[in-house]
XYZ file of C-alpha atoms in Angstrom:
310
model
C 98.016 108.356 112.451
C 101.159 107.512 114.420
C 99.378 107.716 117.763
C 96.524 105.486 116.626
C 98.948 102.993 115.056
C 100.877 102.737 118.328
C 97.578 102.290 120.175
C 96.691 99.346 117.925
C 100.178 97.829 118.118
C 100.233 97.963 121.912
C 96.639 96.887 122.552
C 96.428 93.685 124.651
C 93.365 92.294 122.823
C 93.932 88.954 121.053
C 91.117 87.808 118.727
C 91.991 84.129 119.090
C 91.606 83.985 122.877
C 88.987 81.326 123.869
C 85.691 82.811 124.986
C 86.192 86.092 123.156
C 82.790 87.558 122.158
C 82.340 87.724 118.378
C 81.194 91.329 118.745
C 84.592 92.206 120.252
C 86.364 90.549 117.317
C 84.187 92.578 114.946
C 85.093 95.805 116.793
C 88.796 94.920 116.551
C 88.482 94.226 112.820
C 86.651 97.538 112.366
C 89.498 99.380 114.099
C 92.098 97.729 111.833
C 90.018 98.491 108.737
C 89.698 102.112 109.836
C 93.486 102.417 110.180
C 94.044 101.005 106.674
C 91.369 103.328 105.251
C 93.024 106.299 106.969
C 96.381 105.273 105.502
C 94.903 105.191 101.996
C 93.265 108.585 102.512
C 96.552 110.008 103.779
C 98.352 108.875 100.626
C 95.713 110.755 98.597
C 96.118 113.843 100.844
C 92.438 113.703 101.860
C 92.902 114.947 105.404
C 89.222 115.142 106.315
C 88.747 111.483 105.387
C 91.820 110.603 107.464
C 90.250 112.235 110.523
C 86.890 110.540 109.953
C 88.537 107.119 109.562
C 90.578 107.608 112.724
C 87.408 108.652 114.565
C 85.763 105.410 113.381
C 88.758 103.457 114.649
C 88.767 105.130 118.057
C 85.040 104.520 118.462
C 85.581 100.846 117.544
C 88.294 100.543 120.211
C 86.015 102.251 122.765
C 83.283 99.723 121.942
C 85.830 96.920 122.290
C 86.840 98.131 125.762
C 83.190 98.328 126.812
C 82.479 94.761 125.636
C 85.550 93.404 127.439
C 84.692 95.175 130.720
C 80.934 94.629 130.473
C 80.108 98.323 130.450
C 77.612 100.166 128.238
C 78.586 100.918 124.670
C 79.780 104.510 124.181
C 77.625 106.942 122.235
C 78.893 107.930 118.810
C 79.283 111.707 118.607
C 80.040 113.583 115.372
C 83.368 115.336 114.987
C 83.639 119.055 115.711
C 82.170 120.946 112.782
C 84.706 123.783 112.846
C 87.780 121.546 112.872
C 87.596 117.712 112.861
C 91.031 117.623 114.516
C 89.341 118.877 117.713
C 87.792 115.434 118.129
C 84.202 114.412 118.984
C 81.673 117.171 119.635
C 80.235 117.845 123.065
C 77.255 120.063 122.221
C 75.091 121.334 119.380
C 74.899 125.125 119.103
C 73.318 127.556 116.603
C 75.637 129.087 114.003
C 75.068 131.343 110.989
C 77.686 131.167 108.230
C 78.587 134.310 106.248
C 75.838 135.030 103.703
C 73.974 131.958 104.964
C 71.096 130.926 107.199
C 70.987 129.821 110.803
C 71.584 126.152 111.539
C 72.676 123.951 114.484
C 76.201 122.497 114.291
C 78.054 120.016 116.538
C 81.082 121.605 118.219
C 83.744 120.701 120.739
C 83.823 122.304 124.191
C 86.420 124.945 123.253
C 84.568 126.032 120.115
C 81.305 126.149 122.060
C 82.856 128.707 124.435
C 84.349 130.734 121.588
C 81.081 130.709 119.659
C 79.092 131.935 122.661
C 81.638 134.690 123.350
C 81.654 135.998 119.772
C 82.031 135.062 116.115
C 84.726 132.605 115.219
C 87.697 133.982 113.260
C 87.114 131.350 110.580
C 84.117 130.655 108.371
C 84.038 126.896 108.671
C 87.419 125.770 109.969
C 87.602 122.597 107.904
C 91.147 121.775 106.764
C 91.675 123.478 103.436
C 92.163 121.134 100.554
C 95.056 121.724 98.237
C 94.161 123.370 94.945
C 93.538 120.937 92.167
C 96.593 120.264 90.054
C 96.438 121.436 86.454
C 95.309 118.839 83.971
C 98.315 116.928 82.626
C 99.265 117.344 79.024
C 98.988 114.307 76.693
C 102.752 113.869 76.973
C 102.575 113.809 80.776
C 99.833 111.166 80.695
C 102.166 108.663 79.012
C 103.431 106.026 81.418
C 106.914 105.579 80.003
C 107.713 102.746 82.414
C 105.014 100.571 80.873
C 106.416 101.160 77.402
C 109.814 99.619 78.168
C 108.790 95.983 77.741
C 106.675 96.542 74.570
C 109.515 98.651 73.165
C 112.098 95.914 73.747
C 109.774 93.297 72.224
C 109.148 95.450 69.146
C 112.871 96.156 68.755
C 113.744 92.441 68.868
C 110.994 91.618 66.381
C 112.333 94.247 64.008
C 115.895 93.052 64.454
C 114.946 89.392 63.918
C 113.629 90.287 60.473
C 117.053 91.670 59.468
C 118.976 88.346 59.733
C 116.145 86.703 57.766
C 116.583 89.349 55.056
C 120.324 88.689 54.710
C 119.909 84.910 54.653
C 120.595 83.988 58.301
C 117.343 82.198 59.099
C 118.900 80.418 62.101
C 119.934 83.732 63.607
C 116.458 85.196 63.117
C 114.802 82.175 64.727
C 117.308 82.227 67.613
C 116.610 85.909 68.225
C 112.856 85.335 68.210
C 112.996 82.191 70.362
C 115.676 83.037 72.919
C 116.596 86.679 72.503
C 114.266 87.900 75.235
C 115.846 85.733 77.937
C 119.417 87.108 77.866
C 118.153 90.650 77.327
C 115.919 90.402 80.394
C 118.670 88.854 82.521
C 121.142 91.501 81.365
C 118.801 94.369 82.244
C 117.746 93.024 85.638
C 121.215 91.892 86.745
C 122.738 95.129 85.439
C 120.400 97.216 87.588
C 121.139 95.104 90.694
C 124.873 95.125 89.979
C 125.131 98.887 89.427
C 122.911 99.748 92.403
C 124.700 97.399 94.821
C 128.179 98.382 93.635
C 127.458 102.112 93.942
C 125.979 101.633 97.434
C 128.952 99.502 98.490
C 131.408 102.113 97.229
C 129.575 104.905 99.042
C 129.405 102.802 102.205
C 133.159 102.153 102.167
C 134.076 105.788 101.445
C 131.510 107.766 103.440
C 129.673 105.362 105.748
C 129.917 104.913 109.494
C 128.111 102.853 112.104
C 125.566 104.614 114.288
C 122.456 104.069 116.408
C 118.938 104.403 115.011
C 116.634 105.209 117.925
C 113.147 103.722 118.107
C 110.525 106.165 116.864
C 107.223 104.329 116.457
C 105.392 101.096 115.654
C 102.891 101.128 112.830
C 100.625 98.900 110.806
C 101.476 99.124 107.101
C 100.018 97.329 104.099
C 102.836 94.749 104.325
C 102.212 94.078 108.041
C 103.466 95.378 111.365
C 106.758 97.206 111.452
C 109.028 99.098 113.812
C 110.533 102.364 112.621
C 113.907 103.553 113.923
C 115.259 106.994 113.045
C 118.726 108.450 112.502
C 119.052 112.251 112.734
C 122.101 113.812 111.077
C 123.893 116.996 112.130
C 121.647 119.145 109.929
C 118.476 117.795 111.547
C 117.377 115.544 108.677
C 115.658 112.332 109.729
C 116.271 109.016 107.982
C 114.036 106.066 108.772
C 115.048 102.423 109.089
C 112.034 100.083 108.856
C 112.134 96.621 110.434
C 109.189 94.321 109.707
C 107.942 92.169 112.582
C 105.554 89.250 112.826
C 102.871 91.014 114.849
C 101.978 93.791 117.293
C 103.141 91.745 120.300
C 106.812 91.939 119.253
C 108.494 94.472 121.507
C 110.619 97.052 119.680
C 114.326 97.364 120.418
C 115.317 100.732 121.906
C 117.823 101.194 119.066
C 119.237 99.471 115.997
C 122.845 99.408 114.836
C 122.787 100.699 111.258
C 125.063 102.268 108.658
C 124.651 105.955 107.861
C 126.035 106.907 104.441
C 126.519 110.624 103.856
C 125.488 111.741 100.393
C 127.409 114.027 98.052
C 124.819 116.830 98.391
C 124.052 116.533 102.123
C 121.425 113.864 101.418
C 122.247 110.705 103.336
C 120.969 107.143 103.402
C 120.494 104.551 106.131
C 121.421 100.916 105.429
C 120.859 97.917 107.666
C 123.640 96.573 109.855
C 124.392 93.664 107.487
C 124.883 95.903 104.447
C 128.685 95.597 104.514
C 128.343 91.800 104.136
C 125.180 91.686 102.027
C 126.207 94.116 99.290
C 129.471 92.303 98.340
C 127.531 89.025 98.112
C 124.975 90.648 95.798
C 127.782 92.033 93.616
C 129.575 88.665 93.433
C 126.354 86.839 92.538
C 125.066 89.294 89.937
C 128.434 89.955 88.216
C 128.736 86.543 86.463
C 125.004 86.572 85.631
C 125.349 89.990 84.049
C 128.520 89.011 82.147
C 126.996 85.806 80.758
C 123.671 87.383 79.799
C 125.401 90.420 78.244
C 127.666 88.119 76.200
C 124.679 86.071 75.018
C 122.822 89.260 74.125
C 125.785 90.606 72.122
C 126.095 87.285 70.301
C 122.465 87.515 69.197
C 122.268 91.316 68.855
C 124.153 92.273 66.732
C 126.548 89.304 66.576
C 124.467 87.062 64.329
C 123.807 89.886 61.901
C 127.500 90.790 61.677
C 128.466 87.159 61.089
C 125.813 86.885 58.348
C 127.068 90.054 56.642
C 130.719 88.968 56.800
C 129.964 85.554 55.370
């Protein structure tokens, strides 16, 4: 995946060049589509589909090169039957699987030699799929994250009925009409405030500046990006991703970043502006959190307390 992504990122073909044959543009689009399909298959751990998609992409690039140079289009050969990672096949040879019948299979040059010299040490050689995970229990199927918003809405509806019951109709209406706004602001700003403050504290106490060396260029769902890597003393690798406008942007040999050592030997890499960016985030979110929390406390349970005391 990395090798093919770098091949796409560094390819000199530009679809918008005047006089470009439409067939070449179609081959280029097919190569990009194959990379995205391989990325999706990789996320689902379907390794055989990853290899087939990458083979489609390489064949599309080979066709593109032939159209640009005026040569004949390359023949499409199936992947090696015994292991798709071996690449395109070079011959078709007879093979009899255990407890099966004779049949011809496409093989690479190395497997052709091994098959003629004797039986292969593997039955089929296809990458083994992981065993299917056990069926989740009904409790595991619940997406608790999606229940947060309905739960907050139901809680506010139930609370709004309480001021109505004790005679504070204005408080009930205010909770129904405006209670969701301060609650939402308080939750969102609280998460940003706590996350930024904890990162800033860790950066001040345990962070130091270092170099992140260039590792690879890749095409992700959000666009092209350059990946730089920091390796700590224990050999762990931490990636720093920098999005770029397109594959023509040359990567820097290294990036100046902050490495923050974790409490349990698990570190984190922050961008070079983190020491300036995090304090700004804290200063901006602190008054928003304070105001929204105060408004929330006034409505819940402030209005109810005032109604009970009066």
